Amino acid sequence: MERWVFAGFLMTAAVQDWNKKQVEVWVYQLFGGLALMTGFCRILAGTEPGWMEMAGSFCIGLCMLGAGMVSCGGIGSGDGCFFLVSSLLLRFRENLMLLCYGTVLCGIYCLGYMVWCRWHSEGYAGKRIVPFLPFLVPPGIWLLVCG
């Protein structure tokens, strides 16, 4: 059940981030509530991961929020909030893999975009806003299929 909630959350957040460069608060509220309900169901079924694993997964989102504050918004708060909600749906290792693979894909895109701008004389590409959540879709789908 939590895999379907995660798939809906990932796709909704990624589409909004791609289109508007931000995710609306209701997305976090809706899917955060659904994540809490599925977590409660896992507790009743006895399949809930340990508190240490969940706390470690939660720390990924907290670290991203902190990095966003330190970088004066270089990392959007929505990205940190995404990982806070996903920590309720994914285990620590899955959440960390999602972050790492998404960062690699985003880095490859940004490098290609920078080269493109240099070759086509479009100027400096360093201050453009790049939405991060769409780059989580391929590793997110991979986690859902292989996990």
GROMACS .gro file of C-alpha atoms in nm:
model
  147
    1MET     CA    1   0.000   0.000   0.000
    2GLU     CA    2   0.277   0.245   0.092
    3ARG     CA    3   0.438   0.187  -0.249
    4TRP     CA    4   0.125   0.316  -0.423
    5VAL     CA    5   0.110   0.617  -0.193
    6PHE     CA    6   0.477   0.687  -0.266
    7ALA     CA    7   0.421   0.654  -0.642
    8GLY     CA    8   0.133   0.903  -0.630
    9PHE     CA    9   0.330   1.141  -0.411
   10LEU     CA   10   0.641   1.123  -0.630
   11MET     CA   11   0.453   1.183  -0.954
   12THR     CA   12   0.234   1.464  -0.817
   13ALA     CA   13   0.527   1.647  -0.660
   14ALA     CA   14   0.753   1.598  -0.964
   15VAL     CA   15   0.491   1.731  -1.208
   16GLN     CA   16   0.421   2.036  -0.992
   17ASP     CA   17   0.792   2.102  -0.943
   18TRP     CA   18   0.854   2.074  -1.319
   19ASN     CA   19   0.565   2.303  -1.412
   20LYS     CA   20   0.574   2.563  -1.134
   21LYS     CA   21   0.921   2.518  -0.975
   22GLN     CA   22   0.738   2.460  -0.645
   23VAL     CA   23   0.508   2.206  -0.486
   24GLU     CA   24   0.185   2.319  -0.325
   25VAL     CA   25   0.142   2.259   0.048
   26TRP     CA   26  -0.169   2.044   0.004
   27VAL     CA   27   0.044   1.778  -0.168
   28TYR     CA   28   0.261   1.739   0.143
   29GLN     CA   29  -0.044   1.746   0.369
   30LEU     CA   30  -0.241   1.489   0.168
   31PHE     CA   31   0.039   1.242   0.110
   32GLY     CA   32   0.187   1.298   0.456
   33GLY     CA   33  -0.150   1.204   0.604
   34LEU     CA   34  -0.175   0.899   0.380
   35ALA     CA   35   0.181   0.803   0.478
   36LEU     CA   36   0.089   0.826   0.847
   37MET     CA   37  -0.218   0.608   0.789
   38THR     CA   38  -0.018   0.343   0.604
   39GLY     CA   39   0.242   0.356   0.882
   40PHE     CA   40  -0.033   0.297   1.138
   41CYS     CA   41  -0.150  -0.002   0.934
   42ARG     CA   42   0.207  -0.138   0.927
   43ILE     CA   43   0.227  -0.103   1.306
   44LEU     CA   44  -0.097  -0.302   1.344
   45ALA     CA   45   0.035  -0.567   1.103
   46GLY     CA   46   0.370  -0.581   1.282
   47THR     CA   47   0.575  -0.493   0.972
   48GLU     CA   48   0.687  -0.145   1.078
   49PRO     CA   49   1.062  -0.080   1.045
   50GLY     CA   50   1.251   0.011   1.361
   51TRP     CA   51   1.246   0.362   1.504
   52MET     CA   52   1.620   0.406   1.443
   53GLU     CA   53   1.579   0.336   1.073
   54MET     CA   54   1.285   0.574   1.048
   55ALA     CA   55   1.476   0.844   1.239
   56GLY     CA   56   1.774   0.802   1.006
   57SER     CA   57   1.549   0.836   0.704
   58PHE     CA   58   1.385   1.142   0.860
   59CYS     CA   59   1.729   1.301   0.910
   60ILE     CA   60   1.781   1.309   0.532
   61GLY     CA   61   1.492   1.554   0.498
   62LEU     CA   62   1.607   1.755   0.800
   63CYS     CA   63   1.961   1.780   0.657
   64MET     CA   64   1.822   1.901   0.325
   65LEU     CA   65   1.615   2.166   0.502
   66GLY     CA   66   1.924   2.274   0.695
   67ALA     CA   67   2.134   2.284   0.378
   68GLY     CA   68   1.867   2.499   0.216
   69MET     CA   69   1.888   2.748   0.502
   70VAL     CA   70   2.268   2.755   0.495
   71SER     CA   71   2.273   2.801   0.116
   72CYS     CA   72   2.011   3.080   0.131
   73GLY     CA   73   1.760   2.881  -0.072
   74GLY     CA   74   2.005   2.703  -0.304
   75ILE     CA   75   1.818   2.387  -0.208
   76GLY     CA   76   1.447   2.448  -0.198
   77SER     CA   77   1.254   2.377   0.119
   78GLY     CA   78   1.013   2.169  -0.086
   79ASP     CA   79   1.291   1.921  -0.159
   80GLY     CA   80   1.354   1.876   0.213
   81CYS     CA   81   0.982   1.844   0.281
   82PHE     CA   82   0.960   1.581   0.007
   83PHE     CA   83   1.220   1.369   0.185
   84LEU     CA   84   1.048   1.421   0.520
   85VAL     CA   85   0.727   1.272   0.380
   86SER     CA   86   0.911   1.000   0.188
   87SER     CA   87   1.082   0.897   0.512
   88LEU     CA   88   0.742   0.778   0.630
   89LEU     CA   89   0.709   0.559   0.321
   90LEU     CA   90   1.063   0.439   0.246
   91ARG     CA   91   1.336   0.281   0.451
   92PHE     CA   92   1.659   0.472   0.518
   93ARG     CA   93   1.857   0.295   0.246
   94GLU     CA   94   1.585   0.351  -0.014
   95ASN     CA   95   1.552   0.717   0.077
   96LEU     CA   96   1.928   0.766   0.061
   97MET     CA   97   1.951   0.587  -0.275
   98LEU     CA   98   1.670   0.805  -0.409
   99LEU     CA   99   1.859   1.117  -0.303
  100CYS     CA  100   2.194   1.001  -0.442
  101TYR     CA  101   2.065   0.881  -0.780
  102GLY     CA  102   1.847   1.189  -0.818
  103THR     CA  103   2.147   1.412  -0.744
  104VAL     CA  104   2.358   1.231  -1.003
  105LEU     CA  105   2.086   1.263  -1.269
  106CYS     CA  106   2.034   1.630  -1.187
  107GLY     CA  107   2.410   1.690  -1.203
  108ILE     CA  108   2.435   1.525  -1.545
  109TYR     CA  109   2.146   1.738  -1.671
  110CYS     CA  110   2.298   2.059  -1.531
  111LEU     CA  111   2.636   1.980  -1.685
  112GLY     CA  112   2.474   1.918  -2.023
  113TYR     CA  113   2.270   2.235  -1.990
  114MET     CA  114   2.580   2.438  -1.907
  115VAL     CA  115   2.763   2.300  -2.212
  116TRP     CA  116   2.457   2.368  -2.428
  117CYS     CA  117   2.444   2.731  -2.313
  118ARG     CA  118   2.816   2.777  -2.383
  119TRP     CA  119   2.794   2.629  -2.732
  120HIS     CA  120   2.486   2.826  -2.830
  121SER     CA  121   2.602   3.158  -2.680
  122GLU     CA  122   2.307   3.180  -2.444
  123GLY     CA  123   2.530   3.316  -2.171
  124TYR     CA  124   2.599   3.202  -1.820
  125ALA     CA  125   2.372   2.921  -1.702
  126GLY     CA  126   2.482   2.927  -1.336
  127LYS     CA  127   2.187   3.112  -1.182
  128ARG     CA  128   1.903   2.923  -1.350
  129ILE     CA  129   1.652   2.740  -1.131
  130VAL     CA  130   1.645   2.366  -1.192
  131PRO     CA  131   1.363   2.166  -1.032
  132PHE     CA  132   1.504   1.867  -0.843
  133LEU     CA  133   1.203   1.642  -0.788
  134PRO     CA  134   1.160   1.539  -1.155
  135PHE     CA  135   1.505   1.379  -1.137
  136LEU     CA  136   1.377   1.154  -0.859
  137VAL     CA  137   1.122   0.990  -1.090
  138PRO     CA  138   1.355   0.740  -1.267
  139PRO     CA  139   1.520   0.614  -0.946
  140GLY     CA  140   1.181   0.625  -0.772
  141ILE     CA  141   1.026   0.403  -1.039
  142TRP     CA  142   1.329   0.175  -1.019
  143LEU     CA  143   1.281   0.145  -0.641
  144LEU     CA  144   0.914   0.066  -0.686
  145VAL     CA  145   0.975  -0.200  -0.951
  146CYS     CA  146   1.283  -0.363  -0.798
  147GLY     CA  147   1.199  -0.306  -0.431
   0.00000   0.00000   0.00000
